[in-house]
Coordinates of C-alpha atoms in Angstrom, one line a residue:
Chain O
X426 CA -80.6 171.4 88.8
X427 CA -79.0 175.0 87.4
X428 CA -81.5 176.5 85.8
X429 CA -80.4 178.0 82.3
X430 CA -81.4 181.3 81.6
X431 CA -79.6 184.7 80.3
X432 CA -78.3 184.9 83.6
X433 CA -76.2 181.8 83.9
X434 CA -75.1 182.3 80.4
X435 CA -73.2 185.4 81.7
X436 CA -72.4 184.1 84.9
X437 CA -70.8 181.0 83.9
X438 CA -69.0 182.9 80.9
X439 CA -67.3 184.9 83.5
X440 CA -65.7 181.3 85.1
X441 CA -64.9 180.6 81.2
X442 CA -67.6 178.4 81.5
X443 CA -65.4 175.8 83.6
X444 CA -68.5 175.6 86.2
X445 CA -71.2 174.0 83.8
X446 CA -73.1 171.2 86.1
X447 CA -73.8 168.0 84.1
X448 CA -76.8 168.0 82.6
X449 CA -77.8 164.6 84.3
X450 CA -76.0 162.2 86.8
X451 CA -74.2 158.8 85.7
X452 CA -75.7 156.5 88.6
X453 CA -74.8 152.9 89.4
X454 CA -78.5 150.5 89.9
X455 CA -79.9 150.2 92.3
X456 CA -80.7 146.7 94.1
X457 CA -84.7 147.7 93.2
X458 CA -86.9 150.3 91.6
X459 CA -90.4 150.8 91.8
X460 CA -90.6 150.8 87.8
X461 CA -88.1 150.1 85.0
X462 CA -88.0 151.8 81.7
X463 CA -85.8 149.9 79.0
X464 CA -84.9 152.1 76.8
X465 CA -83.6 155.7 76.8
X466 CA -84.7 157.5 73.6
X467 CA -87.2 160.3 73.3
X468 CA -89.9 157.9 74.4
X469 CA -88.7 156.2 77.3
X470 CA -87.2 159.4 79.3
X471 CA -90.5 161.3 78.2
X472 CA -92.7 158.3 79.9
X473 CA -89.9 158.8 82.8
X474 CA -90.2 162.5 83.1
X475 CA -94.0 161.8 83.1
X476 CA -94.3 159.5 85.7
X477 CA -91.6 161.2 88.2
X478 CA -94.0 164.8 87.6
X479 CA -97.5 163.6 87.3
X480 CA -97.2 160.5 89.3
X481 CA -94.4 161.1 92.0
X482 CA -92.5 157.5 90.9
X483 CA -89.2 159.3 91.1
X484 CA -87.7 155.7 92.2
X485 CA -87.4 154.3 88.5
X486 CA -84.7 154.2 86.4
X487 CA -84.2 154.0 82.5
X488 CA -81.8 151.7 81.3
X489 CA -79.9 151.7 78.3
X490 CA -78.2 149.9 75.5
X491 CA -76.0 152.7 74.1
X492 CA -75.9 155.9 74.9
X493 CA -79.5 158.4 75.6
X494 CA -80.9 159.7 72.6
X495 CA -78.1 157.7 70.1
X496 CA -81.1 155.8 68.3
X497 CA -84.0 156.9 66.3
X498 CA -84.7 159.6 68.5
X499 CA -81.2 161.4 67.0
X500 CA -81.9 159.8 63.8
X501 CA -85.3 161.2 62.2
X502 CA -86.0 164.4 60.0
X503 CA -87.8 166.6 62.9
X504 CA -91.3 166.9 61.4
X505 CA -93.9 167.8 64.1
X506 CA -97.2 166.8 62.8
X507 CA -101.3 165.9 63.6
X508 CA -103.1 165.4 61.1
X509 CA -103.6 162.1 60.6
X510 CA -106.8 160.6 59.3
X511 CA -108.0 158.5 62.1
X512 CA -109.7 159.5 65.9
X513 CA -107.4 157.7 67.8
X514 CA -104.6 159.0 65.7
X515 CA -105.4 162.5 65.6
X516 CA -106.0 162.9 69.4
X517 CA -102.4 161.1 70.2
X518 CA -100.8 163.5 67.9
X519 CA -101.9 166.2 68.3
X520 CA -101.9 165.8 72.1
X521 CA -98.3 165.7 71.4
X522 CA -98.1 168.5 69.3
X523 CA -99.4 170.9 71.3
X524 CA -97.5 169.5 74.5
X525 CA -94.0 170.0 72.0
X526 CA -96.0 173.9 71.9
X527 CA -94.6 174.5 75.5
X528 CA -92.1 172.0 76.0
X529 CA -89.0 174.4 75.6
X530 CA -90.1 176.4 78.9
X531 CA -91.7 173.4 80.5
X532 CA -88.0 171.8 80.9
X533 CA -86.3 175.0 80.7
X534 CA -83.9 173.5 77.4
X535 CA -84.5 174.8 74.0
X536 CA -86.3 172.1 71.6
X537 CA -85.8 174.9 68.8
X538 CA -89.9 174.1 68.0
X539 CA -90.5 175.7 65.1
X540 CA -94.1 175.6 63.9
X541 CA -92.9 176.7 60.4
X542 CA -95.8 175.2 58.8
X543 CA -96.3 172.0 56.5
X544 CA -97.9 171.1 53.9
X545 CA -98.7 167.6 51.8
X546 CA -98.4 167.8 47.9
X547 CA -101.8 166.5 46.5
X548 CA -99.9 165.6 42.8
X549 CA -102.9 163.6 41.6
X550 CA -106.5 163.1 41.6
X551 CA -106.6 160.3 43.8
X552 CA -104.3 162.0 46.6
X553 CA -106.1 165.0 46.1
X554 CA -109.4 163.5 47.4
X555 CA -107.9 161.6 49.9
X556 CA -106.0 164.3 51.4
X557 CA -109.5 166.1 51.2
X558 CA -111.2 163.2 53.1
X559 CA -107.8 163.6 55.8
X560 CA -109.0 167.2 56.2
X561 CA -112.7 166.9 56.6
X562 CA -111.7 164.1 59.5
X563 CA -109.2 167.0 60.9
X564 CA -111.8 169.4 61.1
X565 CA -114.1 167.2 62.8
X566 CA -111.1 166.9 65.5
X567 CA -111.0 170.6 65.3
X568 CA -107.6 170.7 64.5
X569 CA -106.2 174.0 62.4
X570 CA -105.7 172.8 58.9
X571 CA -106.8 173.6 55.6
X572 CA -106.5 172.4 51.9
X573 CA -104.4 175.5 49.9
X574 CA -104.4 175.9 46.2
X575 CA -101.3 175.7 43.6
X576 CA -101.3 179.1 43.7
X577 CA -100.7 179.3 47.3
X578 CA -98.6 176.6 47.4
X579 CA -96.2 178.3 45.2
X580 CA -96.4 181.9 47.2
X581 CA -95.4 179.4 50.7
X582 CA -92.5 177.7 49.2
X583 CA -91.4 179.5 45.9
X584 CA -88.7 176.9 44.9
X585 CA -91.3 174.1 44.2
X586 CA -91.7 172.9 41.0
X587 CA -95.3 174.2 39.7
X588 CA -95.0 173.3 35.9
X589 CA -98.5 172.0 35.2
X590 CA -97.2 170.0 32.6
X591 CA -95.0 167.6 35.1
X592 CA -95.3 164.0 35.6
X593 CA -97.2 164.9 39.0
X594 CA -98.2 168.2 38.7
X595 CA -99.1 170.3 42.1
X596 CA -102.9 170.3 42.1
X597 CA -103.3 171.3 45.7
X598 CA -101.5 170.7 49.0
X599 CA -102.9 169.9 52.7
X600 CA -101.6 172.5 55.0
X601 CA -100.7 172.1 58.8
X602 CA -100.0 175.7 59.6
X603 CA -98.8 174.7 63.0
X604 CA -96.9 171.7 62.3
X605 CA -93.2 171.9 61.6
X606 CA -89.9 170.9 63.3
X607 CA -88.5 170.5 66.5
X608 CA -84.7 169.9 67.7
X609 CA -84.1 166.0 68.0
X610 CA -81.1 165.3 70.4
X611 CA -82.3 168.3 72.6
X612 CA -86.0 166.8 73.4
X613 CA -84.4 163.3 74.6
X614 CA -81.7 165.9 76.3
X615 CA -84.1 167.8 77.9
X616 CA -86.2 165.2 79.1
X617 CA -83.4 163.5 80.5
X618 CA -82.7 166.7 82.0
X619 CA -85.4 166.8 83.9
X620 CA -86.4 163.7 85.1
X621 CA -82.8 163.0 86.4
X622 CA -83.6 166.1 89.1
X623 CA -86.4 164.7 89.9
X624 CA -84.6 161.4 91.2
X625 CA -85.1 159.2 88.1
X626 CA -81.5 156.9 87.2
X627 CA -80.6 157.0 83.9
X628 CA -78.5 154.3 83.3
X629 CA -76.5 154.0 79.7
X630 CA -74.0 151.6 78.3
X631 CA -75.9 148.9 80.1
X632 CA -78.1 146.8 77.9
X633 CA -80.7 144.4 79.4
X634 CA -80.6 140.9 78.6
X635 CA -83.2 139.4 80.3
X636 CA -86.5 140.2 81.7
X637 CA -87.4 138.0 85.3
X638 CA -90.9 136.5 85.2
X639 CA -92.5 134.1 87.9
X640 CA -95.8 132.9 86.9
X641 CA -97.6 135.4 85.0
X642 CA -95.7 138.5 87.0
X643 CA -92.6 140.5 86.2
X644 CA -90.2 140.4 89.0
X645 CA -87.2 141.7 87.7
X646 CA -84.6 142.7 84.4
X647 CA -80.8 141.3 84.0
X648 CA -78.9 143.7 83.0
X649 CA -75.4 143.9 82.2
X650 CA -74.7 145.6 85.3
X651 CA -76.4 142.9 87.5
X652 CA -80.5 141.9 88.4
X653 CA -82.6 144.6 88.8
X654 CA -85.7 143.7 91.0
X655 CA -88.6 145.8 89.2
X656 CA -92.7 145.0 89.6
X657 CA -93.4 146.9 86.7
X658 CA -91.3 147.0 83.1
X659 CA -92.1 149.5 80.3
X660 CA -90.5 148.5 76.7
X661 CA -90.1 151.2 74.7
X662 CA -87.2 150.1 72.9
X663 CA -88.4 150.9 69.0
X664 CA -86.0 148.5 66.2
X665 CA -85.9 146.9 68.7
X666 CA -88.7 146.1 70.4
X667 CA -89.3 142.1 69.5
X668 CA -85.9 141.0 70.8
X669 CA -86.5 143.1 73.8
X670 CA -90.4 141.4 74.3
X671 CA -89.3 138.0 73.2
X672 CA -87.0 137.7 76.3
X673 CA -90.7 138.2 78.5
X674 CA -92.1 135.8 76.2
X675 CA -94.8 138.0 74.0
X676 CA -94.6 138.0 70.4
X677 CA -95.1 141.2 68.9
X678 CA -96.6 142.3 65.7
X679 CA -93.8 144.0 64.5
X680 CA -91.5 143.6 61.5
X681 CA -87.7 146.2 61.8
X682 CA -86.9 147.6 58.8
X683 CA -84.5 150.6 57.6
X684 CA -85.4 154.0 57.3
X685 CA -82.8 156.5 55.7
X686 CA -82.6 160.1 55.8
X687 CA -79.7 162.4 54.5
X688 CA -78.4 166.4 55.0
X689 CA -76.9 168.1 51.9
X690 CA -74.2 170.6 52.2
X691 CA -75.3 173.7 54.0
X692 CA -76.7 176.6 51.7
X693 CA -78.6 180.2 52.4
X694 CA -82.4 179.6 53.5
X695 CA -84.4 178.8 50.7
X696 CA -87.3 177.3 51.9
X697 CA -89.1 177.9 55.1
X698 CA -91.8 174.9 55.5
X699 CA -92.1 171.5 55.7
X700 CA -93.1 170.2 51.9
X701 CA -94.0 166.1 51.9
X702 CA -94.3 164.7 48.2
X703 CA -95.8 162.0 49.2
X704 CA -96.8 160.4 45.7
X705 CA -93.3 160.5 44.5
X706 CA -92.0 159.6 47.8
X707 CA -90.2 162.4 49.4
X708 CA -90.2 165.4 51.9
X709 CA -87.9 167.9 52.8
X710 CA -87.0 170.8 55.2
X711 CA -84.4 173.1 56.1
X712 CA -82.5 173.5 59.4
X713 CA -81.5 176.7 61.3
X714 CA -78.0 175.4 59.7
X715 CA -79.0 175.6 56.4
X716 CA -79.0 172.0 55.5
X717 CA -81.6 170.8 53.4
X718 CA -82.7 167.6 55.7
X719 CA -84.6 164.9 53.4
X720 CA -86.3 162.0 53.9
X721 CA -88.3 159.0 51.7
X722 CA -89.9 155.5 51.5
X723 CA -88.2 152.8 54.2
X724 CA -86.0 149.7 53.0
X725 CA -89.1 147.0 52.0
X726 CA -86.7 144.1 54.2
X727 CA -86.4 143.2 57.3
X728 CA -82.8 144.8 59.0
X729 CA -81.5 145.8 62.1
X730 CA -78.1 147.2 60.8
X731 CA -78.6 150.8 60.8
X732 CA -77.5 150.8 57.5
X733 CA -80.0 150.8 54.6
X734 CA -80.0 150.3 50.6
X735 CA -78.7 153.0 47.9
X736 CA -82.1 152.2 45.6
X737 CA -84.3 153.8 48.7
X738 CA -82.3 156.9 48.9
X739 CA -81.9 157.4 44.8
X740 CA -85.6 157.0 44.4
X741 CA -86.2 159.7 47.6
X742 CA -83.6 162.2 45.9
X743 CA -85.2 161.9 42.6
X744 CA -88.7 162.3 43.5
X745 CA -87.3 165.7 45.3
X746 CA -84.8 166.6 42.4
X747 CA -88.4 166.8 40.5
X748 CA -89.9 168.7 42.8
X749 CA -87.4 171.3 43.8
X750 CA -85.3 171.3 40.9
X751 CA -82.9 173.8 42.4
X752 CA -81.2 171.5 44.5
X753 CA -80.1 169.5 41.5
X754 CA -76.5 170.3 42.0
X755 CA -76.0 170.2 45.7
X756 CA -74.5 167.9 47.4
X757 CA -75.3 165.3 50.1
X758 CA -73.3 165.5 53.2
X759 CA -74.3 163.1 55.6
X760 CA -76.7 159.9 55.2
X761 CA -78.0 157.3 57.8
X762 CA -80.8 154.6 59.1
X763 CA -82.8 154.0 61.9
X764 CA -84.3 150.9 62.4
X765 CA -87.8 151.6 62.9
X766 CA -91.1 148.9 64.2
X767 CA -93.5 148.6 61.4
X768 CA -96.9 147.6 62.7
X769 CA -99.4 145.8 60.0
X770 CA -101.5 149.0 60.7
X771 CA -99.1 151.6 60.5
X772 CA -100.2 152.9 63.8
X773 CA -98.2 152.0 67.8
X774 CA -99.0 150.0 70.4
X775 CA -99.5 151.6 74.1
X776 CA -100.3 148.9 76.0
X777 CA -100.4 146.6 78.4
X778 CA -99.4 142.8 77.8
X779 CA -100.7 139.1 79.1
X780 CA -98.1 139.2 81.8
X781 CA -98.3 141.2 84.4
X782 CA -96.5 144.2 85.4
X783 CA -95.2 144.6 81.6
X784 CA -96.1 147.4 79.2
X785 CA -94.8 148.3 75.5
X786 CA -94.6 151.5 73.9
X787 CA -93.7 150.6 70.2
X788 CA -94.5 150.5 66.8
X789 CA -94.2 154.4 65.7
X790 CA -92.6 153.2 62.4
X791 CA -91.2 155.7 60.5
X792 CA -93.1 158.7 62.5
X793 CA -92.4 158.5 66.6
X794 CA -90.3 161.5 67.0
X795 CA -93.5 164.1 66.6
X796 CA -95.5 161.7 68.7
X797 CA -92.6 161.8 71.9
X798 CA -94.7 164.1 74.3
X799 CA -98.0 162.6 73.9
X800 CA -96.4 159.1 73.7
X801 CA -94.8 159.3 77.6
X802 CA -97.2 161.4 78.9
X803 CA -99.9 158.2 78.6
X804 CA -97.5 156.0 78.8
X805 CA -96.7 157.5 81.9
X806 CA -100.5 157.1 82.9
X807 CA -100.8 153.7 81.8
X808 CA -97.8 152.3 84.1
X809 CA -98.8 154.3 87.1
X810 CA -101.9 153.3 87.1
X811 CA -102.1 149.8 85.8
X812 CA -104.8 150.4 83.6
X813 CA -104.6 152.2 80.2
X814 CA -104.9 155.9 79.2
X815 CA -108.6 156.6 77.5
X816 CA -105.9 158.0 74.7
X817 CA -103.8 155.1 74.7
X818 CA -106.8 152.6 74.9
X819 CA -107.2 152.4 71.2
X820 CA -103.9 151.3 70.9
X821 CA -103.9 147.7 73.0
X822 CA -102.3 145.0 71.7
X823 CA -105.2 143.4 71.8
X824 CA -106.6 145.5 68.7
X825 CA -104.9 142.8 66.4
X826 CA -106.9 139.9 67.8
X827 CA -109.8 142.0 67.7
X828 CA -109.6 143.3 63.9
X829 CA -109.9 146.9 65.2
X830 CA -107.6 148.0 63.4
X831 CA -106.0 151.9 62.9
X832 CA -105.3 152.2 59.8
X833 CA -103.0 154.9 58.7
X834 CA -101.3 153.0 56.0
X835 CA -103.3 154.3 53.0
X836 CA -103.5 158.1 55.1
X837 CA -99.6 158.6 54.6
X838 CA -97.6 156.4 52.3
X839 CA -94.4 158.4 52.6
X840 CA -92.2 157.7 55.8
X841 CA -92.4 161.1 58.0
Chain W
X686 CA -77.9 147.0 48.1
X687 CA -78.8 143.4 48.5
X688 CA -77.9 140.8 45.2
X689 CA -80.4 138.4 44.6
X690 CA -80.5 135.0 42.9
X691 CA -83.8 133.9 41.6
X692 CA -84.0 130.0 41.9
X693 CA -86.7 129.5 39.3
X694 CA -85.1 131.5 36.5
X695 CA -81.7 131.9 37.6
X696 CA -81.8 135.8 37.4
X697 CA -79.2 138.1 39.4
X698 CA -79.6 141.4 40.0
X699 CA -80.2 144.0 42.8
X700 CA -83.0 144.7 45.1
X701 CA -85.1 146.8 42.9
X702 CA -85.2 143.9 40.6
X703 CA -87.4 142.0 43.2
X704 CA -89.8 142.3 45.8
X705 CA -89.5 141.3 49.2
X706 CA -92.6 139.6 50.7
X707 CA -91.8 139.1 54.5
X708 CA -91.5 136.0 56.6
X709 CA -91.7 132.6 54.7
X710 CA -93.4 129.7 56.2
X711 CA -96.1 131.3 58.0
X712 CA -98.5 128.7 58.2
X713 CA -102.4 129.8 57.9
X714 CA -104.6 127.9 60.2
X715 CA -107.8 128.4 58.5
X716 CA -106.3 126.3 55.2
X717 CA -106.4 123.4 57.8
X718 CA -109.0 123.6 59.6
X719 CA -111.2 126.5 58.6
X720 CA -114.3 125.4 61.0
X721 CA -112.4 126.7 64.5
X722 CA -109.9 129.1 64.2
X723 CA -109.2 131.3 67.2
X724 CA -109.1 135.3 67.0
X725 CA -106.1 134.7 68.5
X726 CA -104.4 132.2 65.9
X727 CA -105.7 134.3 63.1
X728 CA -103.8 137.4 64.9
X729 CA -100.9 135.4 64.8
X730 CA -101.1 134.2 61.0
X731 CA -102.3 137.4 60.2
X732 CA -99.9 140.1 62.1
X733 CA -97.4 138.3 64.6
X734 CA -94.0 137.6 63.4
X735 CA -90.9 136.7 64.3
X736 CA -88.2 139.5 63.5
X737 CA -85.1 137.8 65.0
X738 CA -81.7 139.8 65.3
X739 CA -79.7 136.9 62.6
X740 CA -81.2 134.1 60.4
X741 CA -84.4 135.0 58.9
X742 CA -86.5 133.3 56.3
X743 CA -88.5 135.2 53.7
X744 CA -90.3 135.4 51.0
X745 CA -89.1 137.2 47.8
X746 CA -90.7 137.9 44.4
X747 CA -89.2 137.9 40.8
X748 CA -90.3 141.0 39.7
X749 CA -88.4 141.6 36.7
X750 CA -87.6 138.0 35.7
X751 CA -89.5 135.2 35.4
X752 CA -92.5 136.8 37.8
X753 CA -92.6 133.7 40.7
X754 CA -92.4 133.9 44.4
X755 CA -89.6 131.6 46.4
X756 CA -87.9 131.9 49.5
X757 CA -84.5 133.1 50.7
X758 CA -83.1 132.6 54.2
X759 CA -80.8 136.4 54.9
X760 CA -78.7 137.5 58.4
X761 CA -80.8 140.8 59.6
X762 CA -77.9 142.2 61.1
X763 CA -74.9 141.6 57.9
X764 CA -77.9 141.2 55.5
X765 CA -76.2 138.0 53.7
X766 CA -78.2 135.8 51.9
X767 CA -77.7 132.2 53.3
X768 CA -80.0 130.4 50.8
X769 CA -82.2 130.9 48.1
X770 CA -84.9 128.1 47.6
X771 CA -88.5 127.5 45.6
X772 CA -91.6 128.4 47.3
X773 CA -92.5 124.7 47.8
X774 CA -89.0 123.9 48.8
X775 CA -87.1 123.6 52.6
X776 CA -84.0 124.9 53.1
X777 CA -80.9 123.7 53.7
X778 CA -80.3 121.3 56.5
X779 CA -77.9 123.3 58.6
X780 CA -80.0 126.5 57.9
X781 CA -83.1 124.8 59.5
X782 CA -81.4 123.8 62.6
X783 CA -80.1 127.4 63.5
X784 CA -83.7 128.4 63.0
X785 CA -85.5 130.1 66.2
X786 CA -89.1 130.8 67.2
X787 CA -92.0 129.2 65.2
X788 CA -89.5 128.1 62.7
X789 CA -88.0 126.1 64.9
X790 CA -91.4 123.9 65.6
X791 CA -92.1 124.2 61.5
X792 CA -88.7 122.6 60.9
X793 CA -88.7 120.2 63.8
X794 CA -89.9 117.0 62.1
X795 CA -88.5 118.2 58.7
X796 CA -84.9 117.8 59.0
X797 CA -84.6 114.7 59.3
X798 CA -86.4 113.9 55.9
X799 CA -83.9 116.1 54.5
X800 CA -84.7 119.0 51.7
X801 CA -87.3 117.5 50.0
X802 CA -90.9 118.7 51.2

């Protein structure tokens, strides 16, 4: 691998930058791998690139439907996040979060972090206090967060609406100084990046239509490009993740729904944090374009067309249209939908399954991309050694039979 | 935007009329036979479902009609509504016998006495 640096910049724009080395090879499969990852979004190459460096299985390959990165992964709003309300939730995040910290010089590609800072609206009582009890759990984590004041909420992001007399007036806001946003397409490029030179196949255009069993053992996947003889499978297919499980047999917990996001038309910077509204159902950032990047509530039906419903994006861009009344009048350039797992408990499932040999990584809903790091990296752990990660542990699948649940549905009830 | 037919009150409108309340004929062990249910069959009543790729039967809600549940069978992937139907009711033949996983088994012995339930 060509390391990129200042150096090859000028060096390759001498050779009018004809001598470029792909990024990552194109392989054909292999006959056999010691592990198979179905899936090639930010998840699956991340739990790739985890296992190839901390666990030397550099003979696995990720296989994919479309093309790396082309699902949710290229399809979110960016936000890089931690502060969750529960234990379990917190230490996955933000495990994560500070991993995404280092990650640009770690796989020597730009993720464009951006720790720009983000804060949660508190727009009445009730969120108010529960945003409170969110930060009193954050603190016990020791995580850096802190509850702000109108008055600084207004000096951090001077466009928002602060008329005490609105329907939801700004009473407060939860603040996530080091949260913020991260370059999509360039963690599942970079990740790719580098666990292709460490050995790793990444295999696209290829879906898998079949996954081997013989008794209660994996043996093997069917692709589309032949049988693939594999002892150990990790899904990590998110939209969809039942199909993908349903072929092995398991059930899954899941329901795929629609979430939409949409870009306006590109202006001069205007607000430098990440603001969620999360009582009127809305957030919103800016990128280094200058496109305002916005995001709301998910489609309440089941779908797995990419495409979602004009209600949920009308109700998003009025909630925002309230709260940042200068962008009234722009315009909306580009809208689309991922199709996301929704767990009953709002929180994924790291796990192992009933059969052996099989593992899932699902069930981010609307929030995987600022869990990618953190999410392979045990992931990683869990396949290599057969046995989960202590942070993964508390989300088994088994936690649904068991009623221990992790509930994050009431701690953020905006998609993010 | 999804149209949607109430079949109690006969209403039409878009989504935001209704409510959509996920899969339909879920059945709940405990209604049965409440003395030995398994953690397991109460994880599956209470969290597993089916989410196929095509035919899927749900449950819907009349929000801004006449206020009742019933059931619609919709295509997840062209998001058609193949059916609309009361909550006590089956649906159509046909529909039942393209019907996959657990719907499959619920429908099994009921297509052959037809729609009535």
């Amino acid at each position: 691998m060509n390391r990129y640096s200042v150096f090859s910049v000028a060096r390759n724009a001498m050779n009018y930058n004809k001598d470029w080395e792909r990024a990552w090879r194109s392989p054909n499969p292999k006959a056999e791998y010691d592990a198979v990852i179905i899936g090639a979004g930010g998840h699956g190459l991340a739990t790739a690139y985890y296992l190839a460096k901390e666990h030397k299985m550099t003979n696995i390959a990720v296989i994919e439907k479309g093309w790396l990165g082309g699902g949710n992964t290229g399809r979110n709003t960016t936000i890089i996040r931690s502060n969750y309300l529960q234990e379990p939730s917190i230490a996955i995040y933000e495990l994560s979060r500070s991993l995404y910290e280092g990650l640009s010089q770690e796989l020597n590609y730009n993720m464009m972090f951006s720790p720009r800072g983000l804060m949660m609206l508190c727009q009445t009582e009730h969120e108010l206090r529960a945003l409170k009890r969110t930060w009193h759990a954050n603190r016990h984590a020791g995580l850096d967060c802190r509850m702000i004041s109108p008055k600084e909420v207004k000096e951090i992001c001077p466009i928002i609406n602060d008329d005490p007399n609105a329907r939801y007036p700004i009473l407060g806001a939860y603040y996530q100084p080091r949260g913020g946003t991260g370059r999509h397409d360039a963690v599942a490029w970079g990740y790719a990046r580098g666990a292709d030179a460490m050995g790793v196949d990444i295999i696209q255009n290829c879906a898998v239509t079949g996954i081997r069993r013989e008794g209660g053992k994996v043996v093997g996947v069917e692709t589309e490009r032949g049988y693939i003889k594999t002892k150990r499978v990790g899904v990590v297919a998110a939209g969809h993740t039942s199909v993908v499980m349903q072929m092995a047999g398991v059930n899954m917990p899941i329901e795929s729904v629609c979430l939409q996001a949409l870009v306006s038309e590109p202006i001069k910077p205007v607000i430098d944090c990440v603001v969620m509204a999360n009582t009127v159902h809305g957030y919103m950032s800016q990128s280094d374009k200058g496109e305002l990047v916005i995001g709301g509530g998910a489609d309440s039906y089941n779908n797995y067309s990419q495409r979602g419903s004009f209600p949920a994006l009308e109700h998003t861009v009025t909630a925002l249209v309230e709260t940042f009344p200068i962008i009234s009048r722009l315009r909306m350039l580009r809208l689309w939908g991922g199709i996301v797992d929704m767990t009953g408990d709002r929180s994924p499932i790291l796990s192992g399954t009933d059969v052996e040999g099989l593992y899932v990584n699902c069930g981010w809903g609307t929030g995987g991309f600022k869990a990618i790091p953190g999410s392979g990296f045990v992931f990683a752990d869990t396949i290599a050694n057969g046995r989960p990660h202590p942070i993964a542990e508390p989300f088994s699948l088994n936690r649904f039979a068991e009623g221990r649940l992790i509930d994050e549905s009431v701690a953020a009830a905006v998609a993010h | 935007m999804l149209v949607v037919t109430c079949p109690v009150c006969g209403v039409h409108g878009d989504e935001t009329d209704f409510h959509c309340g996920g899969q339909a004929h879920v059945a709940r062990p405990a209604s049965t036979r409440p003395e030995n249910v398994t953690d397991a069959e109460q994880r599956d009543y209470l969290f597993i479902r089916h989410n196929p790729k095509g035919l899927h039967f749900e449950r819907w809600r009349c929000d801004r009609g006449c206020g009742k549940w019933f059931h619609a069978a919709r295509d997840t992937v062209s998001l058609e509504f193949k059916a609309f139907y009361g909550v006590t009711e089956l649906p159509p033949v046909e529909l039942m016998k393209q019907a996959t996983g657990t719907w499959a088994e619920f429908f099994k012995d009921k297509i052959k006495a037809g729609k009535a339930s």
